[in-house]
Coordinates of C-alpha atoms in Angstrom, one line a residue:
M385 CA 127.0 -77.1 -8.4
R386 CA 130.1 -76.2 -7.1
L387 CA 131.7 -72.9 -9.3
R388 CA 135.4 -74.2 -11.1
T389 CA 138.8 -71.9 -9.6
R390 CA 141.6 -71.0 -10.7
G391 CA 144.6 -71.0 -8.4
S392 CA 142.7 -69.7 -5.0
K393 CA 140.0 -67.6 -6.3
W394 CA 136.6 -68.4 -7.6
N395 CA 135.6 -68.1 -11.0
F396 CA 132.2 -66.1 -10.5
T397 CA 130.3 -65.9 -13.9
Q398 CA 127.5 -63.4 -14.6
L399 CA 125.0 -65.8 -14.0
D400 CA 126.4 -66.0 -9.8
Y401 CA 126.5 -62.3 -10.1
E402 CA 122.9 -61.8 -10.5
F403 CA 121.8 -64.6 -8.1
E404 CA 124.2 -62.7 -5.8
N405 CA 123.0 -59.3 -6.4
F406 CA 119.5 -60.4 -6.5
F407 CA 117.9 -59.4 -3.4
M408 CA 119.5 -55.9 -3.4
N409 CA 118.5 -55.2 -6.6
I410 CA 114.5 -56.6 -6.7
S411 CA 111.4 -54.1 -5.6
C412 CA 108.6 -54.8 -3.0
V413 CA 106.5 -54.2 -6.1
A414 CA 107.8 -57.6 -7.5
V415 CA 107.4 -59.2 -4.0
M416 CA 103.7 -58.4 -3.8
R417 CA 103.4 -60.7 -7.0
L418 CA 104.9 -63.3 -5.3
P419 CA 103.1 -65.9 -3.8
Y420 CA 101.7 -65.6 -0.4
S421 CA 103.7 -68.5 1.1
M422 CA 107.4 -67.1 -0.3
R423 CA 106.2 -63.0 0.7
C424 CA 107.5 -63.3 4.8
M425 CA 111.1 -64.9 3.2
M426 CA 111.1 -62.4 0.6
A427 CA 110.1 -59.5 3.0
K428 CA 113.0 -60.0 5.5
R429 CA 115.7 -60.2 2.4
A430 CA 114.9 -57.6 0.5
H431 CA 116.1 -54.7 0.6
D432 CA 113.7 -52.4 -0.7
C433 CA 111.2 -53.8 1.1
K434 CA 113.7 -52.6 4.1
R435 CA 113.6 -49.0 3.2
I436 CA 109.8 -49.0 3.8
I437 CA 109.8 -48.8 7.1
N438 CA 110.1 -46.2 10.2
F439 CA 109.1 -47.4 13.8
F440 CA 107.4 -50.6 12.2
N441 CA 108.6 -53.5 9.7
Y442 CA 104.8 -53.6 8.2
F443 CA 105.7 -56.3 5.9
R444 CA 107.1 -58.5 8.1
M445 CA 104.2 -57.4 10.5
M446 CA 102.2 -58.8 7.3
Y447 CA 103.3 -61.8 6.2
C448 CA 105.7 -62.9 9.3
Y449 CA 103.3 -62.4 12.2
I450 CA 100.1 -61.8 10.9
D451 CA 100.6 -64.4 7.9
I452 CA 98.4 -62.7 5.7
D453 CA 97.8 -65.9 2.9
N454 CA 94.4 -64.3 1.0
K455 CA 94.0 -61.6 -1.0
T456 CA 90.3 -60.7 1.2
T457 CA 92.5 -60.2 4.3
E458 CA 95.0 -58.5 2.6
I459 CA 92.6 -55.5 1.8
L460 CA 90.9 -55.2 4.8
L461 CA 94.2 -55.0 6.4
M462 CA 94.8 -52.0 4.1
C463 CA 91.4 -50.9 4.9
L464 CA 92.7 -50.4 8.7
F465 CA 96.3 -49.5 7.7
L466 CA 93.7 -46.3 6.2
L467 CA 92.2 -45.9 9.6
I468 CA 95.4 -45.4 11.4
C469 CA 96.5 -42.8 8.9
V470 CA 93.6 -40.8 9.7
V471 CA 94.8 -41.3 13.5
F472 CA 98.2 -40.2 12.4
L473 CA 96.3 -37.1 10.7
W474 CA 94.8 -36.5 13.8
V475 CA 97.5 -36.3 15.7
M476 CA 100.0 -34.1 13.7
S477 CA 96.5 -31.9 13.9
Y478 CA 95.8 -31.7 17.5
N479 CA 99.7 -31.6 18.2
I480 CA 100.1 -28.4 16.1
S481 CA 96.5 -26.6 17.1
T482 CA 97.3 -27.0 20.8
F483 CA 100.9 -27.3 20.9
F484 CA 103.2 -26.3 18.3
A485 CA 101.1 -23.1 17.6
P486 CA 100.4 -21.1 20.6
V487 CA 104.1 -21.3 21.1
L488 CA 104.5 -19.9 17.7
K489 CA 102.8 -17.3 18.1
I490 CA 104.1 -16.5 21.4
V491 CA 107.7 -16.1 20.0
S492 CA 106.6 -14.1 17.4
W493 CA 104.8 -11.7 19.6
K494 CA 108.2 -11.7 21.5
L495 CA 110.2 -10.7 18.2
H496 CA 107.7 -8.0 17.2
M497 CA 106.9 -10.0 14.3
N498 CA 103.8 -9.2 12.3
E499 CA 101.6 -11.6 11.0
Y500 CA 103.0 -12.3 7.8
L501 CA 106.7 -12.5 8.7
A502 CA 105.4 -15.1 11.3
G503 CA 103.4 -16.8 8.7
V504 CA 106.4 -17.1 6.3
T505 CA 109.2 -18.4 9.1
F506 CA 107.8 -19.8 11.8
L507 CA 103.9 -21.1 10.9
A508 CA 105.2 -22.1 7.4
F509 CA 108.4 -23.9 9.1
G510 CA 106.2 -25.4 11.6
N511 CA 104.1 -26.6 8.6
S512 CA 107.2 -27.5 6.2
C513 CA 109.4 -29.5 8.6
P514 CA 108.1 -32.3 8.9
D515 CA 108.8 -32.7 5.1
I516 CA 113.1 -32.0 5.7
I517 CA 112.9 -34.8 8.5
A518 CA 111.0 -37.6 5.9
N519 CA 113.4 -36.4 2.7
L520 CA 116.7 -37.7 5.5
M521 CA 114.9 -41.0 6.0
P522 CA 115.2 -44.4 4.1
V523 CA 111.8 -44.2 2.8
R524 CA 112.6 -41.6 0.7
A525 CA 115.9 -42.5 -0.3
D526 CA 114.8 -43.7 -4.1
A527 CA 111.7 -41.6 -3.9
P528 CA 110.8 -38.8 -6.8
I529 CA 111.2 -35.9 -4.0
F530 CA 110.6 -33.1 -6.7
T531 CA 107.1 -34.9 -7.4
I532 CA 106.6 -35.3 -3.8
A533 CA 107.7 -31.8 -2.8
V534 CA 106.3 -30.2 -5.4
G535 CA 102.9 -32.1 -5.2
N536 CA 103.1 -31.6 -1.6
A537 CA 103.2 -27.3 -2.5
L538 CA 100.4 -27.7 -4.7
A539 CA 98.0 -29.4 -2.5
I540 CA 98.9 -27.3 0.0
I541 CA 98.5 -23.9 -1.5
L542 CA 94.7 -25.0 -3.5
L543 CA 93.5 -27.2 -0.5
S544 CA 94.6 -25.1 2.2
G545 CA 94.6 -21.7 0.2
G546 CA 90.8 -23.0 -0.6
A547 CA 90.0 -23.4 2.8
V548 CA 91.1 -20.4 4.5
C549 CA 89.8 -17.9 1.8
F550 CA 86.0 -19.9 1.9
L551 CA 86.1 -19.8 5.5
R552 CA 86.4 -16.5 6.6
P553 CA 87.0 -13.8 3.7
F554 CA 89.7 -11.0 4.9
K555 CA 92.1 -8.7 3.3
I556 CA 95.1 -9.6 1.6
N557 CA 98.5 -8.1 2.3
G558 CA 98.9 -7.2 -1.8
H559 CA 102.5 -6.3 -2.5
C560 CA 104.0 -9.3 0.3
T561 CA 101.5 -11.6 -1.9
V562 CA 102.7 -10.7 -5.2
R563 CA 106.2 -11.2 -3.9
D564 CA 105.8 -14.1 -2.2
L565 CA 104.0 -15.8 -4.8
L566 CA 107.0 -14.4 -7.2
F567 CA 109.6 -16.1 -5.0
L568 CA 107.6 -19.3 -5.1
L569 CA 108.1 -19.1 -9.2
L570 CA 111.8 -18.8 -8.9
G571 CA 112.5 -21.1 -6.1
V572 CA 110.3 -23.7 -8.3
E573 CA 112.2 -22.5 -11.5
V574 CA 115.4 -22.7 -10.4
L575 CA 115.0 -26.2 -8.6
R576 CA 113.8 -27.7 -12.1
Y577 CA 116.9 -25.8 -13.7
V578 CA 119.1 -27.4 -11.8
M579 CA 117.6 -31.0 -12.0
V580 CA 116.6 -31.2 -15.9
R581 CA 119.4 -28.8 -17.7
G582 CA 121.8 -30.2 -20.6
G583 CA 124.6 -32.5 -18.9
P584 CA 124.5 -35.7 -16.6
G585 CA 122.1 -35.3 -14.9
T586 CA 123.7 -34.8 -11.8
V587 CA 123.1 -32.4 -8.7
T588 CA 126.1 -30.8 -7.1
M589 CA 127.2 -30.0 -3.5
W590 CA 127.3 -26.0 -4.8
E591 CA 124.0 -26.3 -6.4
S592 CA 121.9 -27.5 -2.9
I593 CA 124.1 -25.3 -1.2
G594 CA 122.3 -22.3 -3.9
L595 CA 119.0 -23.6 -3.4
I596 CA 119.3 -22.6 0.2
F597 CA 120.4 -18.9 -0.6
V598 CA 117.2 -18.6 -2.7
Y599 CA 115.5 -19.1 1.2
V600 CA 117.8 -16.9 2.3
V601 CA 117.2 -14.2 0.0
Y602 CA 113.2 -14.5 0.5
V603 CA 113.8 -14.4 4.3
T604 CA 116.2 -11.1 4.3
V605 CA 113.4 -9.6 2.1
N606 CA 110.9 -10.1 4.0
V607 CA 112.6 -8.7 7.2
I608 CA 114.3 -5.7 5.3
D609 CA 110.4 -5.0 3.8
L610 CA 109.3 -4.9 8.1
V611 CA 111.7 -3.1 8.8
I612 CA 110.9 -0.4 6.1
M613 CA 107.6 -0.1 6.9
R614 CA 107.7 0.3 10.5
Y615 CA 110.5 3.3 9.7
S616 CA 107.4 4.8 7.2
M617 CA 105.0 4.5 9.7
K618 CA 107.3 6.3 12.5
K619 CA 108.2 9.2 9.7
L620 CA 104.5 9.2 8.9
R621 CA 103.7 10.0 12.5
R622 CA 105.5 12.4 12.4
E623 CA 104.7 14.3 9.4
L624 CA 101.0 14.0 11.1
E625 CA 101.9 15.4 14.5
E626 CA 103.7 17.8 12.3
M627 CA 100.4 19.0 10.5
K628 CA 98.6 18.9 13.4
S629 CA 100.5 21.9 14.5
L630 CA 100.0 23.7 11.4
P631 CA 97.4 26.8 11.7
T632 CA 95.0 25.4 8.7
I633 CA 95.0 21.6 8.3
P634 CA 95.0 20.2 4.9
Q635 CA 92.0 17.7 5.4
N636 CA 92.1 16.1 2.6
E637 CA 96.3 15.3 2.9
Y638 CA 95.6 14.9 6.5
A639 CA 93.1 11.8 6.0
A640 CA 95.3 10.6 2.8
R641 CA 97.7 9.9 5.6
M642 CA 95.5 8.4 8.5
G643 CA 94.8 6.2 6.0
K644 CA 97.5 4.9 4.7
L645 CA 99.0 4.3 8.7
T646 CA 95.8 2.7 9.4
S647 CA 96.6 0.4 7.0
W648 CA 99.8 -0.2 8.2
E649 CA 99.2 -0.6 11.2
V650 CA 96.8 -3.3 10.8
D651 CA 99.9 -5.3 9.4
D652 CA 102.2 -4.0 12.4
E653 CA 101.8 -5.9 15.0
L654 CA 101.0 -9.7 15.7
P655 CA 98.5 -9.9 18.3
I656 CA 97.4 -12.8 20.7
H657 CA 94.0 -12.9 20.4
D658 CA 91.5 -13.2 23.1
T659 CA 89.9 -17.1 21.1
T660 CA 87.3 -17.9 23.9
K661 CA 84.6 -17.7 21.7
Y662 CA 85.7 -19.7 18.7
R663 CA 87.3 -22.6 21.5
R664 CA 83.6 -22.9 22.5
S665 CA 81.8 -23.3 18.8
T666 CA 84.5 -25.7 18.1
A667 CA 83.9 -28.0 21.1
S668 CA 80.1 -27.6 20.4
G669 CA 80.8 -28.7 16.5
S670 CA 78.8 -25.7 15.6
H671 CA 82.3 -23.6 14.2
F672 CA 81.8 -24.2 10.8
I673 CA 78.4 -23.8 10.7
E674 CA 79.1 -20.0 12.3
A675 CA 81.7 -19.5 9.4
T676 CA 78.9 -20.0 6.9
H677 CA 76.1 -19.0 8.3
A678 CA 75.7 -15.9 5.2
G679 CA 75.5 -19.1 2.9
Y680 CA 78.2 -21.4 1.6
F681 CA 78.2 -19.4 -1.9
V682 CA 78.1 -15.8 -0.1
T683 CA 81.4 -14.0 0.8
P684 CA 80.1 -12.5 4.4
K685 CA 81.5 -9.0 5.4
Q686 CA 84.7 -8.9 7.3
R687 CA 84.6 -9.2 10.7
D688 CA 86.7 -7.6 13.2
P689 CA 89.3 -9.2 14.8
P690 CA 88.5 -10.7 18.1
E691 CA 89.6 -9.0 21.2
T692 CA 93.4 -9.0 22.5
V693 CA 94.2 -11.0 25.2
D694 CA 95.5 -9.2 28.7
V695 CA 98.7 -11.4 29.0
E696 CA 99.6 -10.2 31.8
K697 CA 96.2 -10.8 33.3
N698 CA 96.0 -14.3 32.2
R699 CA 99.2 -14.9 34.4
T700 CA 98.3 -13.5 37.4
Y701 CA 94.8 -14.3 37.5
L702 CA 94.9 -16.2 40.3
Y703 CA 97.7 -15.3 41.9
N704 CA 97.4 -14.4 45.5
S705 CA 100.6 -14.0 47.7
E706 CA 99.0 -15.3 50.8
N707 CA 98.3 -18.5 49.3
P708 CA 100.3 -21.6 50.0
K709 CA 103.1 -22.5 47.5
N710 CA 101.2 -25.5 47.0
L711 CA 97.9 -24.8 47.2
M712 CA 95.9 -27.4 45.2
L713 CA 98.8 -29.1 44.0
F714 CA 97.3 -32.5 43.1
R715 CA 94.1 -31.3 41.9
E716 CA 95.9 -28.7 39.6
F717 CA 97.8 -32.1 38.4
L718 CA 94.4 -34.5 37.7
E719 CA 92.9 -31.3 35.4
S720 CA 95.6 -30.4 33.8
L721 CA 96.1 -34.8 32.3
N722 CA 92.5 -34.6 32.3
P723 CA 91.8 -35.7 28.4
I724 CA 88.5 -34.6 27.8
D725 CA 87.6 -31.2 28.1
G726 CA 85.2 -30.4 30.4
E727 CA 83.6 -27.4 28.7
A728 CA 83.6 -29.4 25.0
W729 CA 81.7 -32.3 26.6
E730 CA 78.7 -30.0 28.1
L731 CA 78.2 -28.2 24.7
G732 CA 78.9 -31.3 22.7
G733 CA 76.2 -33.7 21.5
C734 CA 76.1 -37.6 21.1
C735 CA 79.1 -37.6 18.5
Q736 CA 80.8 -35.3 19.8
R737 CA 80.8 -36.9 23.2
F738 CA 81.5 -39.9 21.4
F739 CA 85.2 -38.8 19.8
L740 CA 86.5 -36.9 23.0
I741 CA 86.4 -40.6 24.6
I742 CA 87.5 -42.2 21.7
R743 CA 90.6 -39.6 21.4
S744 CA 91.2 -39.5 24.9
P745 CA 94.0 -42.3 25.1
L746 CA 95.9 -40.5 22.6
V747 CA 95.6 -37.0 23.9
L748 CA 96.3 -38.2 27.6
L749 CA 99.5 -39.6 26.1
L750 CA 100.4 -35.9 24.2
L751 CA 99.5 -34.3 27.8
V752 CA 102.0 -36.2 30.5
F753 CA 105.3 -35.5 28.2
I754 CA 104.3 -32.2 26.2
P755 CA 103.9 -29.1 28.4
V756 CA 101.7 -26.7 27.2
V757 CA 102.2 -23.1 27.1
D758 CA 99.7 -21.0 25.2
F759 CA 99.5 -16.8 26.7
E760 CA 95.2 -17.5 25.9
K761 CA 95.1 -19.2 29.0
D762 CA 94.8 -19.0 32.6
K763 CA 98.2 -18.8 33.9
H764 CA 99.5 -19.7 30.5
G765 CA 98.9 -23.7 30.8
W766 CA 101.5 -23.7 33.9
S767 CA 100.8 -27.0 36.1
K768 CA 103.4 -27.0 39.1
L769 CA 103.7 -30.7 39.0
L770 CA 103.1 -31.9 35.9
N771 CA 105.6 -29.6 34.4
C772 CA 108.1 -30.4 36.9
L773 CA 107.8 -34.0 35.7
Q774 CA 107.6 -32.9 31.9
I775 CA 111.0 -31.4 32.7
V776 CA 112.5 -35.4 33.4
L777 CA 110.0 -36.9 31.0
N778 CA 110.2 -35.0 28.1
P779 CA 114.0 -35.2 27.0
F780 CA 113.9 -38.5 28.3
V781 CA 111.0 -39.6 25.7
V782 CA 112.6 -37.5 22.7
I783 CA 115.8 -38.5 22.8
T784 CA 114.7 -42.0 22.7
L785 CA 112.8 -41.9 20.0
V786 CA 114.9 -39.8 18.1
H787 CA 118.2 -41.9 18.9
S788 CA 116.0 -45.1 18.2
A789 CA 115.2 -43.8 14.9
V790 CA 118.3 -43.0 14.2
S791 CA 119.3 -46.1 14.6
S792 CA 116.8 -48.2 13.6
K793 CA 117.7 -51.5 14.7
Y794 CA 114.2 -53.6 15.1
H795 CA 113.5 -56.6 17.2
T796 CA 111.3 -58.9 14.8
W797 CA 108.2 -56.5 13.5
Y798 CA 108.9 -53.3 15.6
I799 CA 111.9 -50.9 16.1
T800 CA 114.1 -51.6 19.9
L801 CA 114.0 -48.0 22.1
N802 CA 117.5 -47.4 22.7
L803 CA 118.5 -46.2 26.0
S804 CA 121.8 -45.7 25.7
I805 CA 121.9 -42.0 25.7
S806 CA 118.6 -40.8 27.7
M807 CA 118.9 -43.6 30.3
W808 CA 121.6 -40.3 32.1
S809 CA 119.4 -37.2 30.8
P810 CA 117.4 -37.8 34.3
C811 CA 120.8 -37.0 36.1
L812 CA 120.5 -33.6 34.8
T813 CA 116.6 -33.1 34.7
L814 CA 115.7 -34.8 38.0
P815 CA 117.9 -32.5 40.3
L816 CA 116.7 -29.1 37.8
A817 CA 113.0 -30.2 38.1
I818 CA 113.3 -30.6 42.4
A819 CA 114.9 -27.2 42.3
I820 CA 112.2 -25.6 40.1
F821 CA 109.4 -27.6 42.4
L822 CA 110.8 -25.7 45.2
H823 CA 111.3 -22.2 43.8
S824 CA 108.0 -22.1 42.0
R825 CA 104.3 -21.7 43.1
T826 CA 101.0 -23.5 41.9
D827 CA 98.7 -19.9 41.4
V828 CA 101.2 -18.3 39.2
P829 CA 103.7 -19.7 36.5
P830 CA 107.2 -18.5 37.3
C831 CA 109.5 -16.3 35.5
Y832 CA 111.3 -18.7 33.4
H833 CA 107.9 -20.3 32.3
L834 CA 108.4 -19.3 28.6
L835 CA 111.5 -21.5 28.8
F836 CA 109.3 -24.5 28.6
A837 CA 108.4 -23.8 25.0
L838 CA 111.9 -25.3 24.1
L839 CA 110.8 -28.5 25.6
T840 CA 107.4 -28.0 23.5
F841 CA 108.8 -27.0 20.5
F842 CA 111.3 -29.9 20.1
S843 CA 109.0 -32.4 21.4
S844 CA 106.2 -31.1 18.8
I845 CA 108.4 -31.5 16.4
T846 CA 109.1 -35.3 17.2
T847 CA 105.7 -36.1 17.4
I848 CA 105.1 -34.8 13.9
W849 CA 107.6 -36.2 12.2
I850 CA 107.0 -39.7 13.3
A851 CA 103.4 -39.5 12.4
A852 CA 104.4 -37.6 9.2
T853 CA 106.7 -40.8 8.7
E854 CA 104.7 -43.4 9.5
L855 CA 101.8 -41.8 7.3
E856 CA 104.6 -41.6 4.6
V857 CA 105.1 -45.4 5.1
L858 CA 101.7 -46.7 5.2
S859 CA 100.6 -44.7 1.9
E860 CA 103.7 -46.8 -0.2
I861 CA 102.5 -49.7 1.2
V862 CA 98.6 -49.6 0.7
G863 CA 100.2 -48.1 -3.1
I864 CA 102.3 -51.2 -3.9
V865 CA 99.4 -53.4 -2.5
F866 CA 96.6 -52.2 -4.7
D867 CA 99.5 -51.7 -7.4
L868 CA 99.6 -48.2 -7.9
S869 CA 103.1 -46.5 -8.6
E870 CA 104.8 -44.9 -6.3
N871 CA 104.6 -41.6 -8.4
F872 CA 100.7 -41.5 -8.4
M873 CA 100.5 -42.0 -4.7
A874 CA 103.1 -39.3 -3.8
V875 CA 100.5 -36.5 -6.5
T876 CA 97.4 -38.1 -5.2
I877 CA 96.8 -39.6 -1.3
G878 CA 100.6 -38.4 0.2
A879 CA 99.9 -35.0 -1.2
I880 CA 96.6 -34.8 0.2
S881 CA 97.7 -36.6 3.4
N882 CA 100.6 -34.0 3.5
A883 CA 98.2 -30.8 3.3
T884 CA 95.3 -32.1 5.5
P885 CA 97.4 -30.9 9.5
D886 CA 98.3 -27.4 7.3
M887 CA 94.7 -27.4 6.0
I888 CA 93.4 -28.0 9.4
A889 CA 96.0 -26.0 11.3
N890 CA 95.5 -22.8 8.7
S891 CA 92.0 -23.2 9.1
H892 CA 91.9 -22.7 13.1
L893 CA 93.8 -19.8 12.7
T894 CA 91.8 -18.7 10.4
L895 CA 88.7 -18.4 12.1
Q896 CA 90.9 -17.0 15.6
G897 CA 91.3 -13.8 13.4
Y898 CA 95.0 -15.2 11.7
G899 CA 93.7 -15.4 8.6
R900 CA 96.6 -12.9 7.0
M901 CA 99.2 -15.3 9.1
A902 CA 97.5 -18.5 7.6
F903 CA 97.7 -17.0 3.9
A904 CA 101.0 -16.6 4.3
A905 CA 102.6 -19.5 5.6
I906 CA 99.8 -21.3 2.9
I907 CA 102.4 -19.7 0.3
G908 CA 105.8 -19.2 2.5
G909 CA 105.6 -23.4 3.3
P910 CA 105.9 -24.1 -0.4
V911 CA 108.8 -22.2 -0.7
F912 CA 110.0 -23.4 2.5
A913 CA 109.3 -27.4 1.4
I914 CA 110.6 -26.5 -2.4
V915 CA 113.9 -24.8 -1.7
V916 CA 115.5 -25.8 1.9
S917 CA 113.6 -29.8 2.2
M918 CA 114.8 -29.8 -1.5
S919 CA 118.4 -28.1 -0.8
V920 CA 118.9 -30.8 2.5
A921 CA 117.9 -34.0 0.4
F922 CA 120.4 -32.9 -2.1
I923 CA 122.9 -32.4 0.4
F924 CA 122.2 -35.7 2.1
N925 CA 121.5 -38.3 -0.2
K926 CA 124.7 -39.2 -2.1
R927 CA 123.1 -40.8 -5.0
V928 CA 121.6 -37.8 -6.6
R929 CA 125.6 -36.8 -7.2
Q930 CA 125.1 -40.2 -9.7
V931 CA 124.8 -39.6 -13.3
D932 CA 120.9 -39.2 -14.9
A933 CA 119.7 -39.1 -11.0
A934 CA 118.0 -36.1 -12.1
S935 CA 115.6 -39.4 -14.1
W936 CA 113.9 -40.6 -10.6
V937 CA 114.1 -37.5 -8.7
F938 CA 112.0 -36.1 -11.1
G939 CA 109.5 -38.7 -11.0
E940 CA 107.1 -39.6 -13.9
H941 CA 104.1 -37.0 -13.0
G942 CA 107.3 -34.1 -11.9
E943 CA 106.2 -32.0 -15.2
I944 CA 102.5 -32.2 -14.4
C945 CA 102.8 -31.0 -11.2
Y946 CA 105.4 -28.2 -12.6
Y947 CA 103.0 -26.9 -15.0
F948 CA 99.9 -27.0 -12.5
L949 CA 102.0 -25.3 -9.8
V950 CA 102.7 -22.3 -12.4
I951 CA 98.8 -22.6 -13.5
T952 CA 98.5 -21.8 -9.4
I953 CA 100.8 -19.2 -9.3
A954 CA 99.5 -17.3 -12.5
T955 CA 95.4 -17.3 -11.5
T956 CA 96.2 -16.6 -7.5
L957 CA 97.6 -13.6 -8.4
W958 CA 95.2 -13.1 -11.1
W959 CA 91.9 -13.2 -8.7
S960 CA 93.9 -11.6 -5.9
I961 CA 94.6 -8.7 -8.8
T962 CA 91.1 -8.4 -9.3
Y963 CA 89.7 -8.8 -6.0
D964 CA 92.2 -6.1 -4.9
F965 CA 93.4 -8.6 -2.5
H966 CA 90.6 -9.4 -0.9
A967 CA 90.2 -13.1 -0.6
R968 CA 86.4 -14.5 -1.1
R969 CA 84.8 -17.3 -1.2
S970 CA 84.7 -17.7 -4.7
A971 CA 88.3 -17.8 -4.8
G972 CA 88.6 -20.5 -2.5
V973 CA 85.8 -22.7 -5.1
F974 CA 88.0 -21.9 -7.6
L975 CA 91.1 -23.1 -6.3
W976 CA 89.5 -26.4 -5.8
C977 CA 88.2 -26.7 -9.2
I978 CA 91.8 -26.4 -9.9
F979 CA 92.8 -29.1 -7.5
L980 CA 90.2 -31.2 -9.1
L981 CA 91.3 -30.5 -12.5
F982 CA 95.2 -31.7 -11.3
M983 CA 93.6 -35.0 -10.1
L984 CA 91.7 -35.5 -12.7
F985 CA 94.5 -35.1 -15.0
V986 CA 96.6 -37.2 -12.6
I987 CA 94.2 -40.4 -12.8
C988 CA 94.0 -40.2 -16.8
A989 CA 97.6 -40.0 -17.0
E990 CA 97.7 -43.1 -14.2
W991 CA 95.2 -46.1 -16.3
E992 CA 97.1 -44.0 -19.6
V993 CA 93.6 -42.6 -20.7
I994 CA 96.3 -39.4 -21.7
H995 CA 99.8 -39.2 -22.3
D996 CA 101.9 -37.8 -19.4
L997 CA 103.7 -34.4 -19.6
S998 CA 106.7 -36.5 -19.2
V999 CA 109.8 -37.3 -21.8
D1000 CA 109.5 -40.8 -23.0
S1001 CA 112.9 -42.8 -22.4
I1002 CA 114.8 -43.5 -25.2
L1003 CA 117.2 -47.0 -25.1
K1004 CA 120.1 -46.5 -27.8
P1005 CA 121.0 -48.9 -30.1
V1006 CA 123.9 -51.6 -29.0

């Protein structure tokens, strides 16, 4: 039927506008309720389905190219997607433990930080930076980001904190823990006030900037605390020297001050531990058995930290001025690219060796373009030929991936790699690589080897971001196919997936003797995620300026996450003070029990067994 015109203009009716905006407004959840024969067309045209993509358009893959036409095939593909999620989780954990964490320890050591400050700054940033990038992606444009942020924080504290307390109990820095827990409470209260205060339910630009200011104050207080502690240590050492020069030394007072100085020295510097024994136990698969040798529910005695690494000795271990500059160049290159660790192969059993073989293609892919900078390794991880190749490959790969993600141009169901900028990077990096190759040696890293940490940092962040975003997209697709709400997926599968890399990285650090740093990151990471990640999302997502934006930002399970986070903060303060700030296995089990109660509450609310804590929507009469 042709539309009637008035003069030279079309006379659109309300029904015409509805058809025109149909594909703009339809949800991907509704698409999944259509017959299979129509889903390919809807996946191509529905704007909401175009939001749930990153490097791959999974809906087009499923319904246009795989051509799913029955529920059984769809469920089998979802099982494959869950397996891919496990792969992405492993990529993040391997990246963090092999590349990112050693760089963070080196930078913290060079900046003379202590374990706690390094945990609440660099390690917390490394664990939470995927959230910042994910909040800027299209998949989070209309997502309940408050529920996601607080749910992730809750999972990190309860799951990762429980694992750290269970695996290797240690002495917590008391006043730092209390201060950071109170800052976490302040951050979530300020965030909640910004969104649910009386008014139109919008978030202004100044309020977003104010959230960042809370984090600036938090980091400043941590830095000032370390400066004051070191000033007090110098003053205390002078007083002890003066007491030694007295004719009669007051033994009680001297012992008290010496004990105070000893406790402060434990929290002073961040050492580079020799984790050779831990790496061997990990390679053989016996690290968990060794951590629980005293019994699963018995808190073992606190061990002395591992020996400190001799950084300079590791650097010059193989150096000999009489050696040729390119001694064993290609042998070193092939050994550096070997994706199967020889020691792990010798110590591991059949299952461990099978796992090493299965993961080897991904390990090789990461080793090709991400430099290893690790003070615990011989020559600090230096491999002359490989590092010179990485000078060219690393910027090319990182720029290509980031530029392609920003451009978001797709060829059928996968993204088109955009080389328009990265193709020029070899013009700068190739001469630099040649110059470094001519200058450097194979038996000792050059003095500028530490600069490779910049390449490691940015490539690790890029890899973690891609894996985290793909994980987010796959989780949402699985939830849509199984008819689960976005809010439910965010606080269950999404939160556990987000906390798993943190739990793995923090568990590794704890077993290596960095328990204080891991526990600091467990609290500092949620502070960063709740304050900075949310404020960045508010600044760049203009939809939060619209009236009643708080309703979708807060989400259906936002109140549940908020109350359980407050309960977690209060109970963590309670058991910390009760145990005199000693992390015990019972505390870890207690944290896990709170998470199980949280999951039970959310599941019951999703199935409408109980009423959730959100405010019911009330429609005003017309």
